[in-house]
Amino acid sequence: MELENDIVVQSWEELQKALFHNSWDERINRFRSPYIYRGLGSRKYDLKTSLIRLGGDYGKLEHHLLRNFKKYAHEDASPGNSVWNWLAVAQHHGLPTRLLDWTYSPYVALHFATADFNNFDKDAAIWCINYVKTNNYIPEILRETIYAEGSNVFTPEILEPVCSSLKELGTFQEEDFVIFLEPPSIDARIVHQFALFSMMSSPHAILNDWLVNHSDLYFRIIIPARLKWEVRDKLDQANITERVLFPGLAGLSQWLRRHYTTT
């Protein structure tokens, strides 16, 4: 899949330039990027959610998945009873949802684009979305709410007073839209990965299809397979590893396995 906004890099140096593309903010004379990032091990991967990948009548299953997650989860699993807190916790622990994981850090995205040995023969991709400008396309009530808060993304606390359910989110306007949700800091993984989620207004909407119709909002960096080991080794030297991003013995083991792998 080739897109109009693809940037194909040919070296580590070109990759650095692409990762910080359009990061200069003239209003404050600082490098403050309006982009967030999602790294994928293959350029062929799209932005379908885990809910869509579940298959079947997944739109009708969404409510039941979350309801049963809440019912069987430990009572202290969520930091609050908002559906948005529960949705973030569920996504974090692997429940199929309409959320997708993103990060503010281009290097964290680069890690995920180069972490899987099984994809080292494939070109990788990093999706970059201008999350600030996406707010131009959200319903007025949500736009007024987020601007009044002085924020560019939602949190469960900001969203809950104006929208208390997934069903209500889809009633605000007929056209699909996307919002970005910062999860509560429920564990070190979310903190270390500088994480946030995208959420479409409909369970059936696919973000990359929406982006194709809003080409001013994104670009995609393509990393040739031949660069992956160089990128991976330099990320490891910069301490962008599973040991840091997935604190605990599992993350430590993943990092050590790669460190001692011979190519």
mmCIF file of C-alpha atoms in Angstrom:
data_model
loop_
_atom_site.group_PDB
_atom_site.id
_atom_site.type_symbol
_atom_site.label_atom_id
_atom_site.label_comp_id
_atom_site.label_asym_id
_atom_site.label_seq_id
_atom_site.Cartn_x
_atom_site.Cartn_y
_atom_site.Cartn_z
ATOM 1 C CA MET A 1 0.000 0.000 0.000
ATOM 2 C CA GLU A 2 1.562 3.255 -1.153
ATOM 3 C CA LEU A 3 0.158 6.556 0.066
ATOM 4 C CA GLU A 4 0.526 10.072 -1.273
ATOM 5 C CA ASN A 5 2.084 11.275 1.971
ATOM 6 C CA ASP A 6 4.765 8.577 2.265
ATOM 7 C CA ILE A 7 8.328 9.610 3.100
ATOM 8 C CA VAL A 8 10.740 6.802 2.188
ATOM 9 C CA VAL A 9 14.019 7.183 4.065
ATOM 10 C CA GLN A 10 17.297 5.712 2.880
ATOM 11 C CA SER A 11 19.547 6.257 5.906
ATOM 12 C CA TRP A 12 19.575 6.793 9.676
ATOM 13 C CA GLU A 13 20.191 10.508 9.059
ATOM 14 C CA GLU A 14 17.180 10.839 6.758
ATOM 15 C CA LEU A 15 15.096 8.983 9.314
ATOM 16 C CA GLN A 16 15.954 11.503 12.040
ATOM 17 C CA LYS A 17 14.910 14.377 9.790
ATOM 18 C CA ALA A 18 11.619 12.658 8.923
ATOM 19 C CA LEU A 19 10.763 11.835 12.540
ATOM 20 C CA PHE A 20 10.873 15.506 13.473
ATOM 21 C CA HIS A 21 9.248 16.764 10.274
ATOM 22 C CA ASN A 22 7.262 19.988 10.844
ATOM 23 C CA SER A 23 8.125 20.129 14.544
ATOM 24 C CA TRP A 24 9.021 23.838 14.652
ATOM 25 C CA ASP A 25 6.313 25.945 16.333
ATOM 26 C CA GLU A 26 6.603 29.560 15.185
ATOM 27 C CA ARG A 27 4.167 30.772 17.862
ATOM 28 C CA ILE A 28 6.599 30.001 20.666
ATOM 29 C CA ASN A 29 9.870 29.685 18.733
ATOM 30 C CA ARG A 30 10.382 26.151 20.026
ATOM 31 C CA PHE A 31 10.488 22.652 18.604
ATOM 32 C CA ARG A 32 7.119 21.370 19.821
ATOM 33 C CA SER A 33 5.732 18.811 17.410
ATOM 34 C CA PRO A 34 1.957 18.621 16.891
ATOM 35 C CA TYR A 35 2.349 14.994 15.767
ATOM 36 C CA ILE A 36 1.847 11.657 17.470
ATOM 37 C CA TYR A 37 3.263 8.383 16.202
ATOM 38 C CA ARG A 38 2.438 4.710 15.702
ATOM 39 C CA GLY A 39 5.155 2.291 14.599
ATOM 40 C CA LEU A 40 4.308 -0.855 12.629
ATOM 41 C CA GLY A 41 6.677 -3.651 11.693
ATOM 42 C CA SER A 42 5.331 -3.846 8.137
ATOM 43 C CA ARG A 43 4.214 -1.063 5.820
ATOM 44 C CA LYS A 44 1.361 -3.366 4.754
ATOM 45 C CA TYR A 45 -0.287 -3.131 8.175
ATOM 46 C CA ASP A 46 -3.279 -0.821 8.337
ATOM 47 C CA LEU A 47 -4.905 1.025 11.237
ATOM 48 C CA LYS A 48 -7.714 -1.407 11.933
ATOM 49 C CA THR A 49 -8.575 -1.782 15.599
ATOM 50 C CA SER A 50 -8.457 -5.006 17.588
ATOM 51 C CA LEU A 51 -12.254 -4.829 17.735
ATOM 52 C CA ILE A 52 -12.517 -4.890 13.929
ATOM 53 C CA ARG A 53 -9.987 -7.722 13.748
ATOM 54 C CA LEU A 54 -12.213 -9.734 16.072
ATOM 55 C CA GLY A 55 -14.513 -10.268 13.097
ATOM 56 C CA GLY A 56 -18.160 -11.234 13.097
ATOM 57 C CA ASP A 57 -20.708 -8.666 14.185
ATOM 58 C CA TYR A 58 -18.043 -6.830 16.187
ATOM 59 C CA GLY A 59 -20.006 -3.577 16.364
ATOM 60 C CA LYS A 60 -22.663 -5.267 18.481
ATOM 61 C CA LEU A 61 -20.073 -7.112 20.550
ATOM 62 C CA GLU A 62 -18.294 -3.954 21.718
ATOM 63 C CA HIS A 63 -20.756 -3.203 24.516
ATOM 64 C CA HIS A 64 -20.770 -6.812 25.767
ATOM 65 C CA LEU A 65 -16.982 -7.039 25.770
ATOM 66 C CA LEU A 66 -16.609 -3.957 27.922
ATOM 67 C CA ARG A 67 -19.554 -4.824 30.184
ATOM 68 C CA ASN A 68 -18.116 -8.248 30.972
ATOM 69 C CA PHE A 69 -14.615 -6.848 31.401
ATOM 70 C CA LYS A 70 -15.948 -4.493 34.065
ATOM 71 C CA LYS A 71 -17.964 -7.282 35.677
ATOM 72 C CA TYR A 72 -15.088 -9.737 36.045
ATOM 73 C CA ALA A 73 -12.205 -7.322 36.581
ATOM 74 C CA HIS A 74 -10.894 -6.577 40.045
ATOM 75 C CA GLU A 75 -12.887 -3.756 41.641
ATOM 76 C CA ASP A 76 -9.779 -1.582 41.815
ATOM 77 C CA ALA A 77 -8.732 -2.212 38.181
ATOM 78 C CA SER A 78 -9.927 1.195 37.010
ATOM 79 C CA PRO A 79 -8.972 4.497 38.698
ATOM 80 C CA GLY A 80 -12.563 5.692 38.239
ATOM 81 C CA ASN A 81 -15.930 4.431 37.112
ATOM 82 C CA SER A 82 -16.012 6.460 33.880
ATOM 83 C CA VAL A 83 -16.479 4.322 30.783
ATOM 84 C CA TRP A 84 -13.442 6.099 29.333
ATOM 85 C CA ASN A 85 -11.240 4.961 32.223
ATOM 86 C CA TRP A 86 -12.529 1.406 31.850
ATOM 87 C CA LEU A 87 -11.999 1.498 28.080
ATOM 88 C CA ALA A 88 -8.400 2.648 28.515
ATOM 89 C CA VAL A 89 -7.703 -0.053 31.113
ATOM 90 C CA ALA A 90 -9.310 -2.701 28.893
ATOM 91 C CA GLN A 91 -7.232 -1.666 25.878
ATOM 92 C CA HIS A 92 -4.084 -1.653 27.965
ATOM 93 C CA HIS A 93 -4.725 -5.241 29.049
ATOM 94 C CA GLY A 94 -5.540 -6.606 25.610
ATOM 95 C CA LEU A 95 -9.331 -6.516 25.355
ATOM 96 C CA PRO A 96 -10.536 -5.936 21.763
ATOM 97 C CA THR A 97 -11.643 -2.284 21.624
ATOM 98 C CA ARG A 98 -12.011 0.539 19.101
ATOM 99 C CA LEU A 99 -8.876 2.200 20.525
ATOM 100 C CA LEU A 100 -5.446 2.246 18.901
ATOM 101 C CA ASP A 101 -2.169 2.836 20.734
ATOM 102 C CA TRP A 102 -0.113 5.935 19.892
ATOM 103 C CA THR A 103 2.801 7.734 21.471
ATOM 104 C CA TYR A 104 4.091 11.279 21.654
ATOM 105 C CA SER A 105 7.608 9.892 21.247
ATOM 106 C CA PRO A 106 8.918 9.234 17.721
ATOM 107 C CA TYR A 107 11.575 6.948 19.210
ATOM 108 C CA VAL A 108 9.041 4.812 21.056
ATOM 109 C CA ALA A 109 7.186 4.422 17.742
ATOM 110 C CA LEU A 110 10.491 3.552 16.086
ATOM 111 C CA HIS A 111 10.992 0.850 18.703
ATOM 112 C CA PHE A 112 7.679 -0.796 17.855
ATOM 113 C CA ALA A 113 8.467 -0.573 14.139
ATOM 114 C CA THR A 114 11.688 -2.552 14.673
ATOM 115 C CA ALA A 115 10.937 -4.822 17.633
ATOM 116 C CA ASP A 116 9.654 -7.967 15.887
ATOM 117 C CA PHE A 117 12.269 -10.283 14.357
ATOM 118 C CA ASN A 118 9.568 -11.902 12.216
ATOM 119 C CA ASN A 119 9.181 -8.661 10.267
ATOM 120 C CA PHE A 120 12.841 -7.864 9.678
ATOM 121 C CA ASP A 121 12.511 -8.813 6.008
ATOM 122 C CA LYS A 122 9.703 -6.266 5.537
ATOM 123 C CA ASP A 123 9.700 -2.501 5.211
ATOM 124 C CA ALA A 124 8.390 -0.834 8.383
ATOM 125 C CA ALA A 125 6.134 2.192 8.708
ATOM 126 C CA ILE A 126 5.551 4.950 11.216
ATOM 127 C CA TRP A 127 2.226 6.776 10.979
ATOM 128 C CA CYS A 128 2.420 10.413 12.069
ATOM 129 C CA ILE A 129 -0.806 12.331 12.771
ATOM 130 C CA ASN A 130 -1.225 16.007 13.555
ATOM 131 C CA TYR A 131 -3.449 15.464 16.579
ATOM 132 C CA VAL A 132 -3.865 19.214 17.102
ATOM 133 C CA LYS A 133 -5.428 19.781 13.672
ATOM 134 C CA THR A 134 -7.728 16.748 13.973
ATOM 135 C CA ASN A 135 -9.749 18.810 16.452
ATOM 136 C CA ASN A 136 -10.928 20.941 13.532
ATOM 137 C CA TYR A 137 -13.085 17.985 12.489
ATOM 138 C CA ILE A 138 -14.683 16.990 15.788
ATOM 139 C CA PRO A 139 -18.227 18.043 16.797
ATOM 140 C CA GLU A 140 -18.611 21.557 18.133
ATOM 141 C CA ILE A 141 -19.538 20.474 21.661
ATOM 142 C CA LEU A 142 -16.338 18.448 21.957
ATOM 143 C CA ARG A 143 -14.224 21.174 20.357
ATOM 144 C CA GLU A 144 -15.571 23.793 22.779
ATOM 145 C CA THR A 145 -14.934 21.470 25.714
ATOM 146 C CA ILE A 146 -11.331 20.747 24.834
ATOM 147 C CA TYR A 147 -10.532 24.377 23.992
ATOM 148 C CA ALA A 148 -12.059 25.554 27.275
ATOM 149 C CA GLU A 149 -9.733 23.129 29.041
ATOM 150 C CA GLY A 150 -6.734 24.521 27.138
ATOM 151 C CA SER A 151 -5.845 21.048 25.924
ATOM 152 C CA ASN A 152 -5.362 19.335 22.574
ATOM 153 C CA VAL A 153 -6.364 15.847 23.741
ATOM 154 C CA PHE A 154 -9.063 14.434 25.966
ATOM 155 C CA THR A 155 -8.739 12.694 29.287
ATOM 156 C CA PRO A 156 -11.543 10.659 30.872
ATOM 157 C CA GLU A 157 -12.195 13.582 33.235
ATOM 158 C CA ILE A 158 -12.573 16.057 30.346
ATOM 159 C CA LEU A 159 -14.707 13.787 28.186
ATOM 160 C CA GLU A 160 -17.082 12.340 30.783
ATOM 161 C CA PRO A 161 -19.154 15.493 31.534
ATOM 162 C CA VAL A 162 -20.107 15.982 27.866
ATOM 163 C CA CYS A 163 -20.137 12.360 26.688
ATOM 164 C CA SER A 164 -20.731 9.434 29.007
ATOM 165 C CA SER A 165 -20.899 6.485 26.601
ATOM 166 C CA LEU A 166 -19.634 5.096 23.321
ATOM 167 C CA LYS A 167 -23.152 5.165 21.949
ATOM 168 C CA GLU A 168 -23.495 8.875 22.722
ATOM 169 C CA LEU A 169 -20.167 9.639 21.033
ATOM 170 C CA GLY A 170 -21.547 8.422 17.718
ATOM 171 C CA THR A 171 -24.609 10.682 17.898
ATOM 172 C CA PHE A 172 -22.790 14.015 17.856
ATOM 173 C CA GLN A 173 -22.420 14.178 14.086
ATOM 174 C CA GLU A 174 -23.131 12.004 11.058
ATOM 175 C CA GLU A 175 -19.617 12.122 9.650
ATOM 176 C CA ASP A 176 -16.959 9.964 11.288
ATOM 177 C CA PHE A 177 -14.358 11.715 13.425
ATOM 178 C CA VAL A 178 -11.423 10.801 15.627
ATOM 179 C CA ILE A 179 -10.469 12.010 19.095
ATOM 180 C CA PHE A 180 -7.354 11.303 21.130
ATOM 181 C CA LEU A 181 -7.567 10.116 24.705
ATOM 182 C CA GLU A 182 -4.787 10.194 27.290
ATOM 183 C CA PRO A 183 -5.136 7.231 29.643
ATOM 184 C CA PRO A 184 -4.635 7.423 33.385
ATOM 185 C CA SER A 185 -1.123 6.477 34.520
ATOM 186 C CA ILE A 186 -2.191 3.041 35.713
ATOM 187 C CA ASP A 187 1.295 1.552 35.446
ATOM 188 C CA ALA A 188 4.855 2.288 34.381
ATOM 189 C CA ARG A 189 4.308 1.028 30.826
ATOM 190 C CA ILE A 190 1.909 3.848 29.981
ATOM 191 C CA VAL A 191 4.222 6.420 31.530
ATOM 192 C CA HIS A 192 7.413 5.137 29.892
ATOM 193 C CA GLN A 193 5.794 4.727 26.485
ATOM 194 C CA PHE A 194 4.415 8.313 26.562
ATOM 195 C CA ALA A 195 1.135 6.743 25.476
ATOM 196 C CA LEU A 196 -2.253 7.908 24.290
ATOM 197 C CA PHE A 197 -5.093 6.340 22.311
ATOM 198 C CA SER A 198 -7.044 7.223 19.180
ATOM 199 C CA MET A 199 -10.781 6.589 19.221
ATOM 200 C CA MET A 200 -13.084 6.734 16.217
ATOM 201 C CA SER A 201 -16.698 7.856 16.643
ATOM 202 C CA SER A 202 -17.945 4.572 15.176
ATOM 203 C CA PRO A 203 -16.739 1.030 15.892
ATOM 204 C CA HIS A 204 -16.760 0.376 12.136
ATOM 205 C CA ALA A 205 -14.644 3.376 11.103
ATOM 206 C CA ILE A 206 -11.030 2.691 10.089
ATOM 207 C CA LEU A 207 -8.594 5.471 10.839
ATOM 208 C CA ASN A 208 -6.401 5.105 7.757
ATOM 209 C CA ASP A 209 -9.480 5.326 5.512
ATOM 210 C CA TRP A 210 -10.474 8.522 7.305
ATOM 211 C CA LEU A 211 -6.968 9.945 6.969
ATOM 212 C CA VAL A 212 -6.866 9.384 3.211
ATOM 213 C CA ASN A 213 -9.712 11.894 3.002
ATOM 214 C CA HIS A 214 -7.821 14.325 5.271
ATOM 215 C CA SER A 215 -4.377 14.237 3.740
ATOM 216 C CA ASP A 216 -3.263 17.445 5.470
ATOM 217 C CA LEU A 217 -3.365 15.660 8.832
ATOM 218 C CA TYR A 218 -0.755 12.956 8.425
ATOM 219 C CA PHE A 219 2.348 11.585 6.806
ATOM 220 C CA ARG A 220 3.875 8.123 6.907
ATOM 221 C CA ILE A 221 7.565 7.259 7.188
ATOM 222 C CA ILE A 222 8.669 4.110 5.355
ATOM 223 C CA ILE A 223 11.783 2.374 6.718
ATOM 224 C CA PRO A 224 13.365 -0.117 4.268
ATOM 225 C CA ALA A 225 14.026 -3.569 5.671
ATOM 226 C CA ARG A 226 17.766 -3.183 5.054
ATOM 227 C CA LEU A 227 17.893 -0.368 7.646
ATOM 228 C CA LYS A 228 16.143 -2.233 10.436
ATOM 229 C CA TRP A 229 19.173 -3.733 12.178
ATOM 230 C CA GLU A 230 21.018 -0.426 12.130
ATOM 231 C CA VAL A 231 17.976 1.349 13.555
ATOM 232 C CA ARG A 232 17.450 -1.377 16.124
ATOM 233 C CA ASP A 233 21.039 -1.365 17.342
ATOM 234 C CA LYS A 234 21.117 2.419 17.649
ATOM 235 C CA LEU A 235 17.834 2.457 19.570
ATOM 236 C CA ASP A 236 19.224 -0.155 21.950
ATOM 237 C CA GLN A 237 22.328 1.965 22.522
ATOM 238 C CA ALA A 238 20.041 4.953 23.221
ATOM 239 C CA ASN A 239 18.227 2.832 25.862
ATOM 240 C CA ILE A 240 14.966 2.651 23.892
ATOM 241 C CA THR A 241 14.397 -1.003 24.740
ATOM 242 C CA GLU A 242 11.848 -3.393 26.212
ATOM 243 C CA ARG A 243 13.736 -3.186 29.509
ATOM 244 C CA VAL A 244 12.621 0.451 29.749
ATOM 245 C CA LEU A 245 9.312 0.409 27.876
ATOM 246 C CA PHE A 246 8.008 -2.804 29.486
ATOM 247 C CA PRO A 247 9.362 -2.652 33.045
ATOM 248 C CA GLY A 248 9.579 -6.120 34.581
ATOM 249 C CA LEU A 249 11.115 -9.494 33.910
ATOM 250 C CA ALA A 250 9.293 -10.072 30.618
ATOM 251 C CA GLY A 251 10.607 -6.835 29.119
ATOM 252 C CA LEU A 252 14.093 -7.561 30.432
ATOM 253 C CA SER A 253 14.039 -10.999 28.820
ATOM 254 C CA GLN A 254 12.899 -9.630 25.451
ATOM 255 C CA TRP A 255 15.695 -7.079 25.434
ATOM 256 C CA LEU A 256 18.359 -9.646 26.372
ATOM 257 C CA ARG A 257 17.121 -12.094 23.762
ATOM 258 C CA ARG A 258 17.663 -9.548 20.995
ATOM 259 C CA HIS A 259 20.939 -8.287 22.461
ATOM 260 C CA TYR A 260 22.447 -11.746 22.215
ATOM 261 C CA THR A 261 20.907 -12.715 18.868
ATOM 262 C CA THR A 262 23.319 -13.108 15.968
ATOM 263 C CA THR A 263 22.186 -12.238 12.463
#
